[in-house]
Amino acid sequence: MRPEGQPSGVIQKAVSSPYSRIRDVLAISEFSNGPAPRQDQCTTESSAPSPDSKTDPIRVAVAGLGTVGAALVRAIEDDPRFELTAVLVRDPARARAVKPKIAPITDAAAFAASEADIFVDALSSDEVGLAVSRAVLARGKSLASASKRVIDAEYVALAQLARDHGAQLRFSAAVGGGAPVLETVAEARSAGNIARIDAVLNGTLNYLLHEIERGTDFQSALETAQAAGLAEADPTNDLSGADATAKSRIVAAEAFGHAPDDYPVMVEPLTPARAAEIAASGVRYVQACVIKPTCATVSLVPADGFAGDVPDGEGNVATIALEGGQRFSCHGPGAGGEPTAEAIMGDLRAIAAELAR
């Protein structure tokens, strides 16, 4: 996340901004989605203290045990700084990639009322995820969310709820997967006004477009992505551009202070017909998200016309330009359970550091 042409600085936890009341809610209350340390992609060092290994572990409750939740449970159980205290699932009899050391809970209300220091939303159900998020924040419990749709739809309300009850709300995993996009936005914002952001924010689409360029037909590429856990069984949100739209709105909220539902995004879907046109061109394409203060576009463009670096496979990337010309960038894997789980772990470490203060 090093600013291009400038020495690296220290990432701050919360950053003030001249923009709207939305940003003020997040910054003043000290639980904005400021940067959390990511060991692989960050080029700056965090001054936030780590949890003291001699103290009791931080109790974590995880809602969801799908691809992301399973990877996260493994990471939590392997980290002595954290203790897994509850897991919420819909069907406890379902075969899963991991078996937690504790019995899962099937009642969302009981889960939200359980004893934990930090709750995680890694659910595929937006309705249940939102209910859990509201309930735990209202209790004054901190939340790390991987749900881009819930954050996109309820950004302002959840931030205000966290502020009112003295909780922390973080959602690095909702955008960028293993690429620290929101952390880089926070760092750039601390250096000046952001003019525009050029990003690849959907790892699934980037993987598909990369495979199409390599000669793989669209349906085969999609099936391979699904088998690898890079695409959902129902890929509609990825192919329609809804996923990239939600992420673009969250990025715009963090960068410019807009409420996501007030921010227009023009989007181009990837249809089988469009995929065939791209394949026939023989040119590498990317799904480019161009995010500006007034609006964003999500479109399929030749890679040589994209302003940022072009990631391979399921990679994500963001290049942030300030009004004064300074540029910040980040990259990382953008799809799959492990990268998203690591993003959540970064949020857990950041929240734990604040709890330890």
mmCIF file of C-alpha atoms in Angstrom:
data_model
loop_
_atom_site.group_PDB
_atom_site.id
_atom_site.type_symbol
_atom_site.label_atom_id
_atom_site.label_comp_id
_atom_site.label_asym_id
_atom_site.label_seq_id
_atom_site.Cartn_x
_atom_site.Cartn_y
_atom_site.Cartn_z
ATOM 1 C CA MET A 1 0.000 0.000 0.000
ATOM 2 C CA ARG A 2 2.949 2.296 -0.452
ATOM 3 C CA PRO A 3 2.105 5.662 -2.016
ATOM 4 C CA GLU A 4 3.880 5.856 -5.316
ATOM 5 C CA GLY A 5 6.805 8.243 -5.308
ATOM 6 C CA GLN A 6 6.471 8.902 -1.582
ATOM 7 C CA PRO A 7 7.997 7.345 1.540
ATOM 8 C CA SER A 8 5.771 4.961 3.495
ATOM 9 C CA GLY A 9 3.939 6.371 6.522
ATOM 10 C CA VAL A 10 2.272 4.924 9.578
ATOM 11 C CA ILE A 11 -1.315 3.798 9.166
ATOM 12 C CA GLN A 12 -3.686 5.391 11.655
ATOM 13 C CA LYS A 13 -6.696 3.693 13.241
ATOM 14 C CA ALA A 14 -9.271 6.383 12.458
ATOM 15 C CA VAL A 15 -8.894 9.279 10.084
ATOM 16 C CA SER A 16 -10.882 12.497 9.975
ATOM 17 C CA SER A 17 -12.309 13.689 6.677
ATOM 18 C CA PRO A 18 -13.837 16.868 5.266
ATOM 19 C CA TYR A 19 -16.607 14.911 3.585
ATOM 20 C CA SER A 20 -20.150 14.147 4.722
ATOM 21 C CA ARG A 21 -21.724 13.174 8.014
ATOM 22 C CA ILE A 22 -21.361 9.519 7.059
ATOM 23 C CA ARG A 23 -17.594 9.714 7.316
ATOM 24 C CA ASP A 24 -17.887 11.748 10.514
ATOM 25 C CA VAL A 25 -19.935 9.002 12.155
ATOM 26 C CA LEU A 26 -17.244 6.475 11.413
ATOM 27 C CA ALA A 27 -14.193 8.572 12.199
ATOM 28 C CA ILE A 28 -15.291 10.413 15.335
ATOM 29 C CA SER A 29 -16.580 7.263 17.002
ATOM 30 C CA GLU A 30 -13.225 5.470 16.553
ATOM 31 C CA PHE A 31 -14.656 2.340 15.042
ATOM 32 C CA SER A 32 -14.307 3.214 11.400
ATOM 33 C CA ASN A 33 -13.068 0.611 8.987
ATOM 34 C CA GLY A 34 -9.567 2.061 9.140
ATOM 35 C CA PRO A 35 -6.609 -0.123 8.301
ATOM 36 C CA ALA A 36 -5.975 -3.446 9.977
ATOM 37 C CA PRO A 37 -2.535 -5.030 9.589
ATOM 38 C CA ARG A 38 -2.258 -7.540 6.751
ATOM 39 C CA GLN A 39 1.102 -9.215 6.834
ATOM 40 C CA ASP A 40 1.412 -9.972 3.106
ATOM 41 C CA GLN A 41 0.147 -6.922 1.245
ATOM 42 C CA CYS A 42 0.761 -3.947 3.540
ATOM 43 C CA THR A 43 3.873 -1.877 2.957
ATOM 44 C CA THR A 44 3.303 0.217 6.069
ATOM 45 C CA GLU A 45 3.570 -0.675 9.713
ATOM 46 C CA SER A 46 0.751 -0.369 12.204
ATOM 47 C CA SER A 47 1.360 1.340 15.519
ATOM 48 C CA ALA A 48 -1.614 -0.415 17.150
ATOM 49 C CA PRO A 49 -0.616 -2.824 19.921
ATOM 50 C CA SER A 50 -1.187 -6.551 19.520
ATOM 51 C CA PRO A 51 -3.225 -8.447 22.068
ATOM 52 C CA ASP A 52 -1.043 -9.557 24.987
ATOM 53 C CA SER A 53 -0.513 -13.291 24.674
ATOM 54 C CA LYS A 54 -0.393 -13.564 28.482
ATOM 55 C CA THR A 55 -3.975 -12.342 28.880
ATOM 56 C CA ASP A 56 -7.125 -14.373 28.357
ATOM 57 C CA PRO A 57 -7.837 -15.020 24.670
ATOM 58 C CA ILE A 58 -10.374 -12.859 22.859
ATOM 59 C CA ARG A 59 -13.664 -14.725 22.508
ATOM 60 C CA VAL A 60 -14.974 -14.912 18.935
ATOM 61 C CA ALA A 61 -18.372 -16.084 17.683
ATOM 62 C CA VAL A 62 -18.668 -16.920 13.970
ATOM 63 C CA ALA A 63 -21.959 -16.847 12.043
ATOM 64 C CA GLY A 64 -21.668 -19.059 8.974
ATOM 65 C CA LEU A 65 -19.626 -22.155 8.216
ATOM 66 C CA GLY A 66 -19.416 -22.095 4.440
ATOM 67 C CA THR A 67 -16.242 -21.630 2.425
ATOM 68 C CA VAL A 68 -15.228 -18.462 4.277
ATOM 69 C CA GLY A 69 -16.522 -19.482 7.705
ATOM 70 C CA ALA A 70 -14.735 -22.833 7.587
ATOM 71 C CA ALA A 71 -11.412 -21.205 6.689
ATOM 72 C CA LEU A 72 -11.949 -18.638 9.433
ATOM 73 C CA VAL A 73 -12.731 -21.257 12.091
ATOM 74 C CA ARG A 74 -9.500 -23.060 11.235
ATOM 75 C CA ALA A 75 -7.547 -19.815 11.534
ATOM 76 C CA ILE A 76 -9.144 -18.901 14.861
ATOM 77 C CA GLU A 77 -8.574 -22.332 16.353
ATOM 78 C CA ASP A 78 -4.921 -22.171 15.272
ATOM 79 C CA ASP A 79 -4.364 -18.746 16.885
ATOM 80 C CA PRO A 80 -3.869 -18.802 20.680
ATOM 81 C CA ARG A 81 -4.873 -15.139 20.916
ATOM 82 C CA PHE A 82 -8.466 -16.093 20.096
ATOM 83 C CA GLU A 83 -11.013 -18.566 21.439
ATOM 84 C CA LEU A 84 -13.931 -19.786 19.351
ATOM 85 C CA THR A 85 -16.999 -19.628 21.590
ATOM 86 C CA ALA A 86 -19.952 -20.029 19.200
ATOM 87 C CA VAL A 87 -20.703 -21.009 15.601
ATOM 88 C CA LEU A 88 -24.037 -20.385 13.896
ATOM 89 C CA VAL A 89 -25.174 -22.757 11.131
ATOM 90 C CA ARG A 90 -28.499 -23.457 9.439
ATOM 91 C CA ASP A 91 -28.076 -27.233 9.145
ATOM 92 C CA PRO A 92 -25.747 -28.915 11.672
ATOM 93 C CA ALA A 93 -26.025 -32.259 9.834
ATOM 94 C CA ARG A 94 -24.583 -30.896 6.611
ATOM 95 C CA ALA A 95 -21.142 -32.193 5.607
ATOM 96 C CA ARG A 96 -18.576 -29.408 5.976
ATOM 97 C CA ALA A 97 -14.904 -28.795 5.297
ATOM 98 C CA VAL A 98 -14.189 -28.288 8.972
ATOM 99 C CA LYS A 99 -15.680 -29.553 12.227
ATOM 100 C CA PRO A 100 -15.403 -26.950 14.994
ATOM 101 C CA LYS A 101 -14.319 -28.044 18.432
ATOM 102 C CA ILE A 102 -17.607 -26.717 19.808
ATOM 103 C CA ALA A 103 -21.160 -27.721 18.947
ATOM 104 C CA PRO A 104 -22.795 -25.327 16.483
ATOM 105 C CA ILE A 105 -25.874 -23.204 17.244
ATOM 106 C CA THR A 106 -28.859 -23.130 14.894
ATOM 107 C CA ASP A 107 -30.841 -20.335 16.555
ATOM 108 C CA ALA A 108 -29.707 -16.883 15.393
ATOM 109 C CA ALA A 109 -31.131 -15.086 18.448
ATOM 110 C CA ALA A 110 -29.338 -17.456 20.815
ATOM 111 C CA PHE A 111 -26.134 -16.965 18.859
ATOM 112 C CA ALA A 112 -26.414 -13.169 19.014
ATOM 113 C CA ALA A 113 -27.025 -13.371 22.773
ATOM 114 C CA SER A 114 -24.045 -15.651 23.407
ATOM 115 C CA GLU A 115 -20.968 -14.562 25.322
ATOM 116 C CA ALA A 116 -18.232 -13.334 23.010
ATOM 117 C CA ASP A 117 -16.035 -10.268 22.649
ATOM 118 C CA ILE A 118 -16.255 -10.144 18.833
ATOM 119 C CA PHE A 119 -18.894 -11.495 16.454
ATOM 120 C CA VAL A 120 -18.309 -12.302 12.776
ATOM 121 C CA ASP A 121 -20.888 -12.267 9.983
ATOM 122 C CA ALA A 122 -19.774 -14.792 7.371
ATOM 123 C CA LEU A 123 -23.312 -15.804 6.431
ATOM 124 C CA SER A 124 -24.736 -16.224 2.946
ATOM 125 C CA SER A 125 -28.163 -15.098 4.202
ATOM 126 C CA ASP A 126 -28.413 -11.316 4.180
ATOM 127 C CA GLU A 127 -31.571 -11.376 6.294
ATOM 128 C CA VAL A 128 -30.052 -13.438 9.100
ATOM 129 C CA GLY A 129 -26.736 -11.612 8.826
ATOM 130 C CA LEU A 130 -28.407 -8.240 9.231
ATOM 131 C CA ALA A 131 -30.466 -9.431 12.197
ATOM 132 C CA VAL A 132 -27.359 -10.795 13.922
ATOM 133 C CA SER A 133 -25.366 -7.652 13.130
ATOM 134 C CA ARG A 134 -28.011 -5.371 14.598
ATOM 135 C CA ALA A 135 -28.434 -7.529 17.699
ATOM 136 C CA VAL A 136 -24.753 -7.774 18.608
ATOM 137 C CA LEU A 137 -23.998 -4.093 17.960
ATOM 138 C CA ALA A 138 -26.996 -3.138 20.113
ATOM 139 C CA ARG A 139 -25.366 -5.151 22.917
ATOM 140 C CA GLY A 140 -22.189 -3.129 22.533
ATOM 141 C CA LYS A 141 -20.328 -6.092 21.017
ATOM 142 C CA SER A 142 -17.869 -5.543 18.191
ATOM 143 C CA LEU A 143 -18.554 -6.926 14.732
ATOM 144 C CA ALA A 144 -16.380 -7.982 11.804
ATOM 145 C CA SER A 145 -18.528 -8.426 8.710
ATOM 146 C CA ALA A 146 -17.708 -10.143 5.433
ATOM 147 C CA SER A 147 -21.147 -9.395 3.980
ATOM 148 C CA LYS A 148 -20.814 -6.817 1.240
ATOM 149 C CA ARG A 149 -24.563 -6.795 0.627
ATOM 150 C CA VAL A 150 -25.437 -6.114 4.280
ATOM 151 C CA ILE A 151 -22.797 -3.395 4.601
ATOM 152 C CA ASP A 152 -23.858 -1.852 1.289
ATOM 153 C CA ALA A 153 -27.525 -1.781 2.294
ATOM 154 C CA GLU A 154 -27.109 -0.790 5.970
ATOM 155 C CA TYR A 155 -23.805 1.114 6.039
ATOM 156 C CA VAL A 156 -25.122 4.219 7.783
ATOM 157 C CA ALA A 157 -27.494 2.460 10.184
ATOM 158 C CA LEU A 158 -24.939 -0.089 11.379
ATOM 159 C CA ALA A 159 -22.258 2.576 11.821
ATOM 160 C CA GLN A 160 -24.644 4.674 13.900
ATOM 161 C CA LEU A 161 -25.703 1.649 15.951
ATOM 162 C CA ALA A 162 -22.070 0.835 16.695
ATOM 163 C CA ARG A 163 -21.394 4.428 17.654
ATOM 164 C CA ASP A 164 -24.435 4.611 19.950
ATOM 165 C CA HIS A 165 -23.395 1.483 21.848
ATOM 166 C CA GLY A 166 -19.613 1.913 21.928
ATOM 167 C CA ALA A 167 -18.864 -1.042 19.636
ATOM 168 C CA GLN A 168 -16.373 -1.444 16.820
ATOM 169 C CA LEU A 169 -17.586 -2.195 13.300
ATOM 170 C CA ARG A 170 -15.111 -3.407 10.694
ATOM 171 C CA PHE A 171 -15.695 -4.874 7.237
ATOM 172 C CA SER A 172 -12.370 -5.195 5.414
ATOM 173 C CA ALA A 173 -13.397 -8.631 4.144
ATOM 174 C CA ALA A 174 -16.473 -7.208 2.406
ATOM 175 C CA VAL A 175 -14.255 -5.604 -0.249
ATOM 176 C CA GLY A 176 -11.133 -6.950 -1.889
ATOM 177 C CA GLY A 177 -10.731 -10.362 -0.267
ATOM 178 C CA GLY A 178 -7.005 -10.631 0.390
ATOM 179 C CA ALA A 179 -6.331 -7.204 -1.136
ATOM 180 C CA PRO A 180 -6.402 -4.525 1.611
ATOM 181 C CA VAL A 181 -8.553 -2.122 -0.405
ATOM 182 C CA LEU A 182 -10.329 -0.311 2.423
ATOM 183 C CA GLU A 183 -7.137 -0.052 4.442
ATOM 184 C CA THR A 184 -5.423 1.555 1.475
ATOM 185 C CA VAL A 185 -8.343 3.936 0.994
ATOM 186 C CA ALA A 186 -8.033 4.999 4.645
ATOM 187 C CA GLU A 187 -4.307 5.582 4.272
ATOM 188 C CA ALA A 188 -4.765 7.561 1.052
ATOM 189 C CA ARG A 189 -7.547 9.619 2.586
ATOM 190 C CA SER A 190 -5.264 10.598 5.457
ATOM 191 C CA ALA A 191 -2.841 12.042 2.900
ATOM 192 C CA GLY A 192 -5.322 14.201 0.987
ATOM 193 C CA ASN A 193 -8.534 14.303 -1.029
ATOM 194 C CA ILE A 194 -9.110 11.283 -3.264
ATOM 195 C CA ALA A 195 -9.779 12.114 -6.921
ATOM 196 C CA ARG A 196 -10.558 8.631 -8.264
ATOM 197 C CA ILE A 197 -10.038 4.945 -7.669
ATOM 198 C CA ASP A 198 -9.418 2.380 -10.411
ATOM 199 C CA ALA A 199 -9.944 -1.144 -9.171
ATOM 200 C CA VAL A 200 -10.617 -4.774 -9.970
ATOM 201 C CA LEU A 201 -12.890 -5.827 -7.102
ATOM 202 C CA ASN A 202 -14.412 -9.130 -8.175
ATOM 203 C CA GLY A 203 -11.957 -12.010 -8.116
ATOM 204 C CA THR A 204 -14.427 -14.398 -9.749
ATOM 205 C CA LEU A 205 -14.893 -12.187 -12.817
ATOM 206 C CA ASN A 206 -11.177 -11.564 -13.101
ATOM 207 C CA TYR A 207 -10.545 -15.313 -12.999
ATOM 208 C CA LEU A 208 -13.177 -15.951 -15.686
ATOM 209 C CA LEU A 209 -11.852 -13.224 -17.969
ATOM 210 C CA HIS A 210 -8.290 -14.486 -17.521
ATOM 211 C CA GLU A 211 -9.370 -18.016 -18.429
ATOM 212 C CA ILE A 212 -11.314 -16.778 -21.464
ATOM 213 C CA GLU A 213 -8.172 -15.013 -22.704
ATOM 214 C CA ARG A 214 -6.281 -18.300 -22.314
ATOM 215 C CA GLY A 215 -8.798 -20.052 -24.577
ATOM 216 C CA THR A 216 -11.092 -21.678 -22.024
ATOM 217 C CA ASP A 217 -14.755 -21.501 -22.979
ATOM 218 C CA PHE A 218 -17.020 -19.504 -20.674
ATOM 219 C CA GLN A 219 -19.041 -22.389 -19.202
ATOM 220 C CA SER A 220 -15.961 -24.511 -18.496
ATOM 221 C CA ALA A 221 -14.210 -21.581 -16.823
ATOM 222 C CA LEU A 222 -17.270 -20.953 -14.657
ATOM 223 C CA GLU A 223 -17.549 -24.601 -13.618
ATOM 224 C CA THR A 224 -13.840 -24.686 -12.738
ATOM 225 C CA ALA A 225 -14.227 -21.531 -10.646
ATOM 226 C CA GLN A 226 -17.193 -23.055 -8.817
ATOM 227 C CA ALA A 227 -15.313 -26.291 -8.141
ATOM 228 C CA ALA A 228 -12.373 -24.309 -6.747
ATOM 229 C CA GLY A 229 -14.595 -22.275 -4.423
ATOM 230 C CA LEU A 230 -13.967 -19.083 -6.392
ATOM 231 C CA ALA A 231 -17.586 -18.759 -7.550
ATOM 232 C CA GLU A 232 -20.893 -19.466 -5.859
ATOM 233 C CA ALA A 233 -23.199 -22.236 -7.041
ATOM 234 C CA ASP A 234 -25.432 -19.399 -8.211
ATOM 235 C CA PRO A 235 -23.006 -16.927 -9.846
ATOM 236 C CA THR A 236 -25.668 -14.321 -10.650
ATOM 237 C CA ASN A 237 -24.279 -11.633 -8.339
ATOM 238 C CA ASP A 238 -20.836 -11.950 -9.902
ATOM 239 C CA LEU A 239 -21.935 -12.139 -13.536
ATOM 240 C CA SER A 240 -24.535 -9.375 -13.288
ATOM 241 C CA GLY A 241 -22.064 -6.985 -11.716
ATOM 242 C CA ALA A 242 -24.100 -6.729 -8.501
ATOM 243 C CA ASP A 243 -21.127 -7.879 -6.423
ATOM 244 C CA ALA A 244 -18.760 -5.274 -7.898
ATOM 245 C CA THR A 245 -21.483 -2.626 -7.602
ATOM 246 C CA ALA A 246 -21.928 -3.231 -3.868
ATOM 247 C CA LYS A 247 -18.167 -3.158 -3.338
ATOM 248 C CA SER A 248 -17.807 0.037 -5.367
ATOM 249 C CA ARG A 249 -20.445 1.737 -3.240
ATOM 250 C CA ILE A 250 -18.721 0.681 -0.013
ATOM 251 C CA VAL A 251 -15.401 1.982 -1.328
ATOM 252 C CA ALA A 252 -17.070 5.260 -2.326
ATOM 253 C CA ALA A 253 -18.600 5.584 1.143
ATOM 254 C CA GLU A 254 -15.180 5.165 2.727
ATOM 255 C CA ALA A 255 -13.423 7.404 0.218
ATOM 256 C CA PHE A 256 -15.957 10.188 -0.271
ATOM 257 C CA GLY A 257 -18.469 9.895 2.566
ATOM 258 C CA HIS A 258 -21.497 9.026 0.420
ATOM 259 C CA ALA A 259 -24.254 6.817 1.779
ATOM 260 C CA PRO A 260 -24.106 3.760 -0.518
ATOM 261 C CA ASP A 261 -27.778 3.929 -1.459
ATOM 262 C CA ASP A 262 -27.319 7.527 -2.659
ATOM 263 C CA TYR A 263 -24.354 6.703 -4.881
ATOM 264 C CA PRO A 264 -25.038 5.834 -8.561
ATOM 265 C CA VAL A 265 -23.161 2.992 -10.250
ATOM 266 C CA MET A 266 -23.473 2.146 -13.942
ATOM 267 C CA VAL A 267 -22.757 -1.536 -14.546
ATOM 268 C CA GLU A 268 -22.110 -3.845 -17.514
ATOM 269 C CA PRO A 269 -22.841 -7.562 -16.917
ATOM 270 C CA LEU A 270 -20.841 -10.493 -18.238
ATOM 271 C CA THR A 271 -23.327 -12.500 -20.300
ATOM 272 C CA PRO A 272 -22.506 -15.610 -22.354
ATOM 273 C CA ALA A 273 -22.855 -13.491 -25.508
ATOM 274 C CA ARG A 274 -20.481 -10.844 -24.174
ATOM 275 C CA ALA A 275 -18.045 -13.561 -23.088
ATOM 276 C CA ALA A 276 -18.100 -14.949 -26.640
ATOM 277 C CA GLU A 277 -17.308 -11.484 -28.045
ATOM 278 C CA ILE A 278 -14.403 -11.120 -25.630
ATOM 279 C CA ALA A 279 -13.092 -14.581 -26.522
ATOM 280 C CA ALA A 280 -13.263 -13.792 -30.231
ATOM 281 C CA SER A 281 -11.287 -10.594 -29.738
ATOM 282 C CA GLY A 282 -8.288 -12.480 -28.378
ATOM 283 C CA VAL A 283 -7.684 -9.577 -25.984
ATOM 284 C CA ARG A 284 -7.352 -9.695 -22.211
ATOM 285 C CA TYR A 285 -10.286 -7.979 -20.509
ATOM 286 C CA VAL A 286 -10.906 -6.920 -16.923
ATOM 287 C CA GLN A 287 -13.989 -5.831 -15.005
ATOM 288 C CA ALA A 288 -12.880 -2.294 -14.219
ATOM 289 C CA CYS A 289 -14.424 -0.349 -11.349
ATOM 290 C CA VAL A 290 -13.831 3.375 -11.779
ATOM 291 C CA ILE A 291 -14.931 5.123 -8.598
ATOM 292 C CA LYS A 292 -15.192 8.917 -8.539
ATOM 293 C CA PRO A 293 -16.691 11.411 -6.074
ATOM 294 C CA THR A 294 -20.017 11.620 -7.931
ATOM 295 C CA CYS A 295 -20.521 8.148 -9.458
ATOM 296 C CA ALA A 296 -18.877 4.891 -10.473
ATOM 297 C CA THR A 297 -18.804 2.612 -13.485
ATOM 298 C CA VAL A 298 -18.348 -1.165 -13.540
ATOM 299 C CA SER A 299 -17.501 -2.191 -17.075
ATOM 300 C CA LEU A 300 -15.673 -4.819 -19.113
ATOM 301 C CA VAL A 301 -12.689 -3.166 -20.778
ATOM 302 C CA PRO A 302 -9.485 -4.289 -22.507
ATOM 303 C CA ALA A 303 -6.710 -4.656 -19.967
ATOM 304 C CA ASP A 304 -4.486 -2.195 -21.797
ATOM 305 C CA GLY A 305 -7.113 0.487 -21.164
ATOM 306 C CA PHE A 306 -7.264 -0.127 -17.421
ATOM 307 C CA ALA A 307 -5.493 2.506 -15.323
ATOM 308 C CA GLY A 308 -4.136 0.084 -12.719
ATOM 309 C CA ASP A 309 -2.028 -3.048 -12.768
ATOM 310 C CA VAL A 310 -3.861 -6.058 -14.213
ATOM 311 C CA PRO A 311 -3.960 -8.970 -11.762
ATOM 312 C CA ASP A 312 -3.856 -12.593 -12.892
ATOM 313 C CA GLY A 313 -6.371 -15.245 -11.919
ATOM 314 C CA GLU A 314 -8.674 -14.269 -9.080
ATOM 315 C CA GLY A 315 -6.541 -11.304 -8.064
ATOM 316 C CA ASN A 316 -7.888 -7.929 -7.007
ATOM 317 C CA VAL A 317 -6.144 -4.571 -7.244
ATOM 318 C CA ALA A 318 -6.845 -0.927 -6.478
ATOM 319 C CA THR A 319 -5.025 2.238 -7.495
ATOM 320 C CA ILE A 320 -6.032 5.407 -5.661
ATOM 321 C CA ALA A 321 -5.158 8.830 -7.062
ATOM 322 C CA LEU A 322 -5.243 11.938 -4.888
ATOM 323 C CA GLU A 323 -6.127 15.389 -6.199
ATOM 324 C CA GLY A 324 -2.485 16.374 -5.741
ATOM 325 C CA GLY A 325 -1.255 13.515 -7.929
ATOM 326 C CA GLN A 326 -0.029 11.130 -5.230
ATOM 327 C CA ARG A 327 -1.010 7.509 -5.821
ATOM 328 C CA PHE A 328 -1.570 4.540 -3.520
ATOM 329 C CA SER A 329 -2.055 0.948 -4.585
ATOM 330 C CA CYS A 330 -2.682 -2.529 -3.213
ATOM 331 C CA HIS A 331 -3.222 -6.019 -4.556
ATOM 332 C CA GLY A 332 -4.034 -9.529 -3.411
ATOM 333 C CA PRO A 333 -6.208 -12.567 -4.065
ATOM 334 C CA GLY A 334 -9.834 -11.498 -4.422
ATOM 335 C CA ALA A 335 -11.842 -14.704 -4.128
ATOM 336 C CA GLY A 336 -11.840 -17.901 -2.102
ATOM 337 C CA GLY A 337 -12.160 -18.834 1.525
ATOM 338 C CA GLU A 338 -8.582 -18.421 2.692
ATOM 339 C CA PRO A 339 -7.990 -14.829 1.481
ATOM 340 C CA THR A 340 -11.330 -13.655 2.854
ATOM 341 C CA ALA A 341 -10.712 -15.412 6.162
ATOM 342 C CA GLU A 342 -7.339 -13.693 6.440
ATOM 343 C CA ALA A 343 -9.033 -10.343 5.854
ATOM 344 C CA ILE A 344 -11.418 -11.124 8.706
ATOM 345 C CA MET A 345 -8.490 -12.175 10.885
ATOM 346 C CA GLY A 346 -6.946 -8.777 10.209
ATOM 347 C CA ASP A 347 -10.127 -7.143 11.486
ATOM 348 C CA LEU A 348 -10.155 -9.424 14.538
ATOM 349 C CA ARG A 349 -6.584 -8.444 15.361
ATOM 350 C CA ALA A 350 -7.400 -4.755 14.970
ATOM 351 C CA ILE A 351 -10.496 -4.999 17.167
ATOM 352 C CA ALA A 352 -8.601 -7.034 19.758
ATOM 353 C CA ALA A 353 -5.866 -4.399 19.842
ATOM 354 C CA GLU A 354 -8.483 -1.732 20.570
ATOM 355 C CA LEU A 355 -10.097 -3.870 23.261
ATOM 356 C CA ALA A 356 -6.692 -4.278 24.887
ATOM 357 C CA ARG A 357 -6.127 -0.531 25.183
#
